[in-house]
Amino acid sequence: MSGENKEMQKKGNPLGVEPIPSLLVQFAIPSIIAMLVSALYNIVDQLFIGQAVGTLGNAATNVAFPLSTSCVALALMFGIGGASCFNLDMGRGEKEKAVYYIGNAITCLFGAGLILCIFAQIFLTPMLKVFGAPDDVLPYAQAYVRVTSIGFPFLILTTGGGHLIRADGSPRMAMICNLTGAIINTILDALFVLVFGWGMTGAALATIIGQIISAFIVIRYLLHFKTLPLGAKHLRPQGKYVIEVAQIGMASFCNQIAMMVVQIVMNNSLTYYGALSVYGESIPLACAGIVVKVNQVFFSIVIGISQGNQPVVSFNYGARNYDRVRKAYRLAIIAGSVISIISFIVFQTFPRQILALFGTGTPEYFEFGTRFFRIYLFFVWVDALQPITSTFFTSIGKPAKGVFLSLTRQIIFFLPLLLILPYFMGVEGCTYVAPIADCLAAIVTVIMAFLEFRSMPKGNLSVSES
């Protein structure tokens, strides 16, 4: 393709010519809603379980949460990876190659979910014990995961497929796919848990039914991909495309896997040190699960902003429109920071009221939960910087930087602190790990972003330039 044709293609694509604020709104708002819906899958289950089952049920969903995180990790690796590769190649004018990234990503999404489902079914009990399930919580966790694991292929396809749909320029459809499943999940949760009294199994059934319906909507859309025709040959896995998709999506994958590792260590620390305190094993485990999932609502908004920004950044970086890349990043950071400050105010002001939504508890339950809420999320007002910047590096085809940045908070800072502080402070030490890690990760993020933009060329250059 000639440089002139490439320039015409670039000018004809809305990602390269429409105002950045309107593009960010167009792509980010549906992405935010889609991510919020994903977070609500877990929160709605916990709300109904907390009311019907109580503290042990809340603890069980926390024990099962690492598996949900692993699903999101795989979905983001192949979803964001496929979408970023597709948009980067479209920005460069290489559309014949771009469609293979979409097809290979679809195959990997469903295949990864199937493998994870089989693994969870075979190793259910030992896996839940590794995740920190005490003996009194284990039966509830088994009943829940035995059913929810059946939905893993559909959950991963829906979550990752949403990124491919957004890359095709249909952010509203991605939102509809997730929203449909969430509405069905909520209605069935009320019916199965509160009306039929099916407890953990009922909540799990409601979840997978919503996921399956959402997945079929995603499949229907992807079979009619609008930017380029998608055929069977594009779905056939090819090593070079799978590897590149996985490399580009590795930062998001590593961030989620790091979160999963931290969740497992946190669960075990809360169980062990909680047993040595006045709170016992279950109260810290249940409270931490609620706090982490409520914080997911905040992170869903921030990640939605970063994901909505991805096609804008990828296309314009591929087309060498560097001024537009800078503006897109700056607007995403401003939006994320506003959300972070609002979240900080809410979490510091209403912790007890939020805990009460998830059922009743003893005075010790509310004492620990309120304190954990305020301290654990004290630096949430800077938490938007790291995920937005990590996704930014992925979007511009620099996965190594994205991977490193995604590991700073969870692995480099959070995990060592989680092993050290409780040793000296007991269960209270678990509450101080997050604010310290958040602050240190924010400092590293600012330095890396500054260095990247300082080295980025000024202005806009033609894609045909050598």
PDB file of C-alpha atoms in Angstrom, residues 257-451:
ATOM      1  CA  ILE A 257      -2.060 -12.673  38.151  1.00  0.00           C
ATOM      2  CA  ALA A 258      -0.162 -10.506  40.611  1.00  0.00           C
ATOM      3  CA  MET A 259      -3.490  -9.554  42.152  1.00  0.00           C
ATOM      4  CA  MET A 260      -4.407 -13.240  42.387  1.00  0.00           C
ATOM      5  CA  VAL A 261      -1.130 -14.143  44.119  1.00  0.00           C
ATOM      6  CA  VAL A 262      -1.606 -11.275  46.545  1.00  0.00           C
ATOM      7  CA  GLN A 263      -5.199 -12.378  47.224  1.00  0.00           C
ATOM      8  CA  ILE A 264      -4.056 -15.895  48.050  1.00  0.00           C
ATOM      9  CA  VAL A 265      -1.277 -14.727  50.379  1.00  0.00           C
ATOM     10  CA  MET A 266      -3.635 -12.159  51.932  1.00  0.00           C
ATOM     11  CA  ASN A 267      -6.312 -14.814  52.573  1.00  0.00           C
ATOM     12  CA  ASN A 268      -3.798 -17.093  54.261  1.00  0.00           C
ATOM     13  CA  SER A 269      -2.346 -14.234  56.313  1.00  0.00           C
ATOM     14  CA  LEU A 270      -5.801 -13.085  57.450  1.00  0.00           C
ATOM     15  CA  THR A 271      -6.757 -16.640  58.379  1.00  0.00           C
ATOM     16  CA  TYR A 272      -3.523 -17.349  60.260  1.00  0.00           C
ATOM     17  CA  TYR A 273      -3.112 -14.057  62.098  1.00  0.00           C
ATOM     18  CA  GLY A 274      -6.866 -13.657  62.545  1.00  0.00           C
ATOM     19  CA  ALA A 275      -6.930 -16.929  64.496  1.00  0.00           C
ATOM     20  CA  LEU A 276      -4.367 -15.418  66.880  1.00  0.00           C
ATOM     21  CA  SER A 277      -6.502 -12.311  67.451  1.00  0.00           C
ATOM     22  CA  VAL A 278      -9.857 -11.545  69.062  1.00  0.00           C
ATOM     23  CA  TYR A 279     -11.474 -11.564  65.599  1.00  0.00           C
ATOM     24  CA  GLY A 280     -10.933 -15.236  64.738  1.00  0.00           C
ATOM     25  CA  GLU A 281     -10.376 -16.715  61.254  1.00  0.00           C
ATOM     26  CA  SER A 282     -13.601 -15.813  59.457  1.00  0.00           C
ATOM     27  CA  ILE A 283     -14.144 -12.130  60.344  1.00  0.00           C
ATOM     28  CA  PRO A 284     -10.918 -10.749  58.778  1.00  0.00           C
ATOM     29  CA  LEU A 285     -11.402 -13.014  55.744  1.00  0.00           C
ATOM     30  CA  ALA A 286     -14.997 -11.889  55.202  1.00  0.00           C
ATOM     31  CA  CYS A 287     -14.261  -8.172  55.763  1.00  0.00           C
ATOM     32  CA  ALA A 288     -11.253  -8.155  53.440  1.00  0.00           C
ATOM     33  CA  GLY A 289     -13.315  -9.852  50.733  1.00  0.00           C
ATOM     34  CA  ILE A 290     -15.954  -7.140  50.937  1.00  0.00           C
ATOM     35  CA  VAL A 291     -13.392  -4.321  50.891  1.00  0.00           C
ATOM     36  CA  VAL A 292     -11.529  -5.786  47.904  1.00  0.00           C
ATOM     37  CA  LYS A 293     -14.735  -6.272  45.904  1.00  0.00           C
ATOM     38  CA  VAL A 294     -16.079  -2.811  46.729  1.00  0.00           C
ATOM     39  CA  ASN A 295     -12.705  -1.402  45.660  1.00  0.00           C
ATOM     40  CA  GLN A 296     -13.195  -3.328  42.415  1.00  0.00           C
ATOM     41  CA  VAL A 297     -16.030  -0.939  41.595  1.00  0.00           C
ATOM     42  CA  PHE A 298     -13.537   1.938  41.693  1.00  0.00           C
ATOM     43  CA  PHE A 299     -10.949  -0.032  39.716  1.00  0.00           C
ATOM     44  CA  SER A 300     -13.564  -1.016  37.161  1.00  0.00           C
ATOM     45  CA  ILE A 301     -14.128   2.646  36.348  1.00  0.00           C
ATOM     46  CA  VAL A 302     -10.392   3.337  36.100  1.00  0.00           C
ATOM     47  CA  ILE A 303      -9.731   0.241  33.989  1.00  0.00           C
ATOM     48  CA  GLY A 304     -12.719   1.166  31.827  1.00  0.00           C
ATOM     49  CA  ILE A 305     -11.115   4.543  31.171  1.00  0.00           C
ATOM     50  CA  SER A 306      -7.777   2.933  30.306  1.00  0.00           C
ATOM     51  CA  GLN A 307      -9.409   0.349  28.037  1.00  0.00           C
ATOM     52  CA  GLY A 308     -11.552   2.965  26.325  1.00  0.00           C
ATOM     53  CA  ASN A 309      -8.380   4.935  25.702  1.00  0.00           C
ATOM     54  CA  GLN A 310      -6.577   1.926  24.211  1.00  0.00           C
ATOM     55  CA  PRO A 311      -7.878   2.024  20.603  1.00  0.00           C
ATOM     56  CA  VAL A 312      -7.352   5.795  20.458  1.00  0.00           C
ATOM     57  CA  VAL A 313      -3.748   5.538  21.676  1.00  0.00           C
ATOM     58  CA  SER A 314      -2.901   2.424  19.614  1.00  0.00           C
ATOM     59  CA  PHE A 315      -4.226   3.778  16.317  1.00  0.00           C
ATOM     60  CA  ASN A 316      -2.611   7.204  16.672  1.00  0.00           C
ATOM     61  CA  TYR A 317       0.716   5.812  17.858  1.00  0.00           C
ATOM     62  CA  GLY A 318       0.713   3.439  14.884  1.00  0.00           C
ATOM     63  CA  ALA A 319      -0.129   6.402  12.617  1.00  0.00           C
ATOM     64  CA  ARG A 320       2.593   8.488  14.369  1.00  0.00           C
ATOM     65  CA  ASN A 321       0.136  11.130  15.565  1.00  0.00           C
ATOM     66  CA  TYR A 322       2.117  11.743  18.738  1.00  0.00           C
ATOM     67  CA  ASP A 323       0.343  14.925  19.821  1.00  0.00           C
ATOM     68  CA  ARG A 324      -2.949  13.028  19.855  1.00  0.00           C
ATOM     69  CA  VAL A 325      -1.303  10.229  21.863  1.00  0.00           C
ATOM     70  CA  ARG A 326      -0.192  12.752  24.492  1.00  0.00           C
ATOM     71  CA  LYS A 327      -3.601  14.347  24.692  1.00  0.00           C
ATOM     72  CA  ALA A 328      -5.399  11.015  25.019  1.00  0.00           C
ATOM     73  CA  TYR A 329      -3.133   9.923  27.878  1.00  0.00           C
ATOM     74  CA  ARG A 330      -3.470  13.263  29.675  1.00  0.00           C
ATOM     75  CA  LEU A 331      -7.277  13.207  29.507  1.00  0.00           C
ATOM     76  CA  ALA A 332      -7.402   9.609  30.754  1.00  0.00           C
ATOM     77  CA  ILE A 333      -5.199  10.479  33.742  1.00  0.00           C
ATOM     78  CA  ILE A 334      -7.340  13.508  34.617  1.00  0.00           C
ATOM     79  CA  ALA A 335     -10.560  11.469  34.445  1.00  0.00           C
ATOM     80  CA  GLY A 336      -9.041   8.637  36.495  1.00  0.00           C
ATOM     81  CA  SER A 337      -7.753  11.036  39.141  1.00  0.00           C
ATOM     82  CA  VAL A 338     -11.184  12.623  39.597  1.00  0.00           C
ATOM     83  CA  ILE A 339     -12.738   9.178  40.126  1.00  0.00           C
ATOM     84  CA  SER A 340      -9.935   8.275  42.556  1.00  0.00           C
ATOM     85  CA  ILE A 341     -10.555  11.334  44.738  1.00  0.00           C
ATOM     86  CA  ILE A 342     -14.308  10.718  44.835  1.00  0.00           C
ATOM     87  CA  SER A 343     -13.704   7.072  45.805  1.00  0.00           C
ATOM     88  CA  PHE A 344     -11.346   8.118  48.597  1.00  0.00           C
ATOM     89  CA  ILE A 345     -13.999  10.411  50.083  1.00  0.00           C
ATOM     90  CA  VAL A 346     -16.697   7.712  49.919  1.00  0.00           C
ATOM     91  CA  PHE A 347     -14.506   4.969  51.400  1.00  0.00           C
ATOM     92  CA  GLN A 348     -13.330   7.162  54.265  1.00  0.00           C
ATOM     93  CA  THR A 349     -16.803   8.494  55.072  1.00  0.00           C
ATOM     94  CA  PHE A 350     -19.127   5.496  54.779  1.00  0.00           C
ATOM     95  CA  PRO A 351     -17.213   2.271  55.569  1.00  0.00           C
ATOM     96  CA  ARG A 352     -19.674   0.931  58.146  1.00  0.00           C
ATOM     97  CA  GLN A 353     -22.679   1.646  55.931  1.00  0.00           C
ATOM     98  CA  ILE A 354     -21.045  -0.198  53.017  1.00  0.00           C
ATOM     99  CA  LEU A 355     -20.247  -3.206  55.214  1.00  0.00           C
ATOM    100  CA  ALA A 356     -23.867  -3.311  56.427  1.00  0.00           C
ATOM    101  CA  LEU A 357     -25.056  -3.842  52.832  1.00  0.00           C
ATOM    102  CA  PHE A 358     -23.438  -7.281  52.915  1.00  0.00           C
ATOM    103  CA  GLY A 359     -25.307  -8.559  55.966  1.00  0.00           C
ATOM    104  CA  THR A 360     -25.194  -8.263  59.721  1.00  0.00           C
ATOM    105  CA  GLY A 361     -22.296  -9.126  61.998  1.00  0.00           C
ATOM    106  CA  THR A 362     -20.891  -8.928  65.498  1.00  0.00           C
ATOM    107  CA  PRO A 363     -19.432  -5.709  66.964  1.00  0.00           C
ATOM    108  CA  GLU A 364     -15.977  -7.196  66.297  1.00  0.00           C
ATOM    109  CA  TYR A 365     -16.928  -7.699  62.633  1.00  0.00           C
ATOM    110  CA  PHE A 366     -17.816  -4.029  62.152  1.00  0.00           C
ATOM    111  CA  GLU A 367     -14.863  -2.847  64.244  1.00  0.00           C
ATOM    112  CA  PHE A 368     -12.318  -4.718  62.125  1.00  0.00           C
ATOM    113  CA  GLY A 369     -14.133  -4.033  58.844  1.00  0.00           C
ATOM    114  CA  THR A 370     -14.381  -0.271  59.366  1.00  0.00           C
ATOM    115  CA  ARG A 371     -10.734   0.032  60.357  1.00  0.00           C
ATOM    116  CA  PHE A 372      -9.619  -2.168  57.447  1.00  0.00           C
ATOM    117  CA  PHE A 373     -11.678  -0.110  54.997  1.00  0.00           C
ATOM    118  CA  ARG A 374     -10.175   3.245  56.016  1.00  0.00           C
ATOM    119  CA  ILE A 375      -6.537   2.212  56.292  1.00  0.00           C
ATOM    120  CA  TYR A 376      -6.332  -0.301  53.438  1.00  0.00           C
ATOM    121  CA  LEU A 377      -7.797   2.207  50.942  1.00  0.00           C
ATOM    122  CA  PHE A 378      -6.160   5.349  52.321  1.00  0.00           C
ATOM    123  CA  PHE A 379      -4.084   6.032  49.187  1.00  0.00           C
ATOM    124  CA  VAL A 380      -6.790   5.050  46.710  1.00  0.00           C
ATOM    125  CA  TRP A 381      -6.684   8.649  45.418  1.00  0.00           C
ATOM    126  CA  VAL A 382      -3.436   7.862  43.508  1.00  0.00           C
ATOM    127  CA  ASP A 383      -4.445   4.381  42.346  1.00  0.00           C
ATOM    128  CA  ALA A 384      -5.591   5.464  38.866  1.00  0.00           C
ATOM    129  CA  LEU A 385      -2.056   6.303  37.725  1.00  0.00           C
ATOM    130  CA  GLN A 386      -0.625   2.788  37.550  1.00  0.00           C
ATOM    131  CA  PRO A 387      -3.336   0.884  35.597  1.00  0.00           C
ATOM    132  CA  ILE A 388      -3.863   3.706  33.083  1.00  0.00           C
ATOM    133  CA  THR A 389      -0.135   4.052  32.427  1.00  0.00           C
ATOM    134  CA  SER A 390       0.442   0.295  32.287  1.00  0.00           C
ATOM    135  CA  THR A 391      -2.300  -0.083  29.657  1.00  0.00           C
ATOM    136  CA  PHE A 392      -0.832   2.914  27.822  1.00  0.00           C
ATOM    137  CA  PHE A 393       2.525   1.156  27.429  1.00  0.00           C
ATOM    138  CA  THR A 394       0.708  -1.939  26.153  1.00  0.00           C
ATOM    139  CA  SER A 395      -1.281   0.193  23.710  1.00  0.00           C
ATOM    140  CA  ILE A 396       1.855   1.670  22.125  1.00  0.00           C
ATOM    141  CA  GLY A 397       3.437  -1.762  21.663  1.00  0.00           C
ATOM    142  CA  LYS A 398       5.876  -1.647  24.609  1.00  0.00           C
ATOM    143  CA  PRO A 399       4.723  -4.649  26.657  1.00  0.00           C
ATOM    144  CA  ALA A 400       7.933  -4.983  28.693  1.00  0.00           C
ATOM    145  CA  LYS A 401       7.380  -1.587  30.298  1.00  0.00           C
ATOM    146  CA  GLY A 402       3.722  -2.368  30.788  1.00  0.00           C
ATOM    147  CA  VAL A 403       4.535  -5.695  32.462  1.00  0.00           C
ATOM    148  CA  PHE A 404       7.078  -4.120  34.803  1.00  0.00           C
ATOM    149  CA  LEU A 405       4.712  -1.343  35.786  1.00  0.00           C
ATOM    150  CA  SER A 406       1.843  -3.776  36.334  1.00  0.00           C
ATOM    151  CA  LEU A 407       4.039  -5.718  38.770  1.00  0.00           C
ATOM    152  CA  THR A 408       5.224  -2.758  40.837  1.00  0.00           C
ATOM    153  CA  ARG A 409       2.288  -2.483  43.230  1.00  0.00           C
ATOM    154  CA  GLN A 410       1.348  -6.136  43.646  1.00  0.00           C
ATOM    155  CA  ILE A 411       4.602  -8.087  43.479  1.00  0.00           C
ATOM    156  CA  ILE A 412       7.478  -5.672  44.033  1.00  0.00           C
ATOM    157  CA  PHE A 413       5.893  -3.686  46.876  1.00  0.00           C
ATOM    158  CA  PHE A 414       2.674  -5.287  48.168  1.00  0.00           C
ATOM    159  CA  LEU A 415       3.768  -8.908  48.504  1.00  0.00           C
ATOM    160  CA  PRO A 416       6.992  -8.329  50.509  1.00  0.00           C
ATOM    161  CA  LEU A 417       5.145  -5.942  52.822  1.00  0.00           C
ATOM    162  CA  LEU A 418       2.385  -8.525  53.290  1.00  0.00           C
ATOM    163  CA  LEU A 419       4.964 -11.071  54.417  1.00  0.00           C
ATOM    164  CA  ILE A 420       6.762  -8.641  56.744  1.00  0.00           C
ATOM    165  CA  LEU A 421       4.239  -6.342  58.446  1.00  0.00           C
ATOM    166  CA  PRO A 422       1.844  -8.984  59.867  1.00  0.00           C
ATOM    167  CA  TYR A 423       4.838 -10.817  61.359  1.00  0.00           C
ATOM    168  CA  PHE A 424       5.463  -7.818  63.594  1.00  0.00           C
ATOM    169  CA  MET A 425       1.940  -6.350  63.869  1.00  0.00           C
ATOM    170  CA  GLY A 426      -0.337  -9.384  63.633  1.00  0.00           C
ATOM    171  CA  VAL A 427      -3.579  -9.169  61.655  1.00  0.00           C
ATOM    172  CA  GLU A 428      -3.455  -5.357  61.916  1.00  0.00           C
ATOM    173  CA  GLY A 429      -0.329  -5.404  59.759  1.00  0.00           C
ATOM    174  CA  CYS A 430      -2.430  -6.580  56.797  1.00  0.00           C
ATOM    175  CA  THR A 431      -4.305  -3.274  56.825  1.00  0.00           C
ATOM    176  CA  TYR A 432      -1.171  -1.134  56.316  1.00  0.00           C
ATOM    177  CA  VAL A 433       0.236  -3.022  53.330  1.00  0.00           C
ATOM    178  CA  ALA A 434      -1.963  -1.481  50.616  1.00  0.00           C
ATOM    179  CA  PRO A 435      -1.450   2.252  51.332  1.00  0.00           C
ATOM    180  CA  ILE A 436       2.341   1.890  51.396  1.00  0.00           C
ATOM    181  CA  ALA A 437       2.352  -0.141  48.154  1.00  0.00           C
ATOM    182  CA  ASP A 438      -0.051   2.311  46.479  1.00  0.00           C
ATOM    183  CA  CYS A 439       2.170   5.284  47.284  1.00  0.00           C
ATOM    184  CA  LEU A 440       5.389   3.628  46.076  1.00  0.00           C
ATOM    185  CA  ALA A 441       3.753   2.361  42.852  1.00  0.00           C
ATOM    186  CA  ALA A 442       2.444   5.856  42.076  1.00  0.00           C
ATOM    187  CA  ILE A 443       5.951   7.315  42.369  1.00  0.00           C
ATOM    188  CA  VAL A 444       7.387   4.733  39.944  1.00  0.00           C
ATOM    189  CA  THR A 445       4.507   5.339  37.511  1.00  0.00           C
ATOM    190  CA  VAL A 446       5.089   9.101  37.387  1.00  0.00           C
ATOM    191  CA  ILE A 447       8.812   8.604  36.689  1.00  0.00           C
ATOM    192  CA  MET A 448       8.225   6.066  33.879  1.00  0.00           C
ATOM    193  CA  ALA A 449       5.533   8.174  32.214  1.00  0.00           C
ATOM    194  CA  PHE A 450       7.727  11.281  32.347  1.00  0.00           C
ATOM    195  CA  LEU A 451      10.675   9.474  30.735  1.00  0.00           C
TER     196      LEU A 451
END
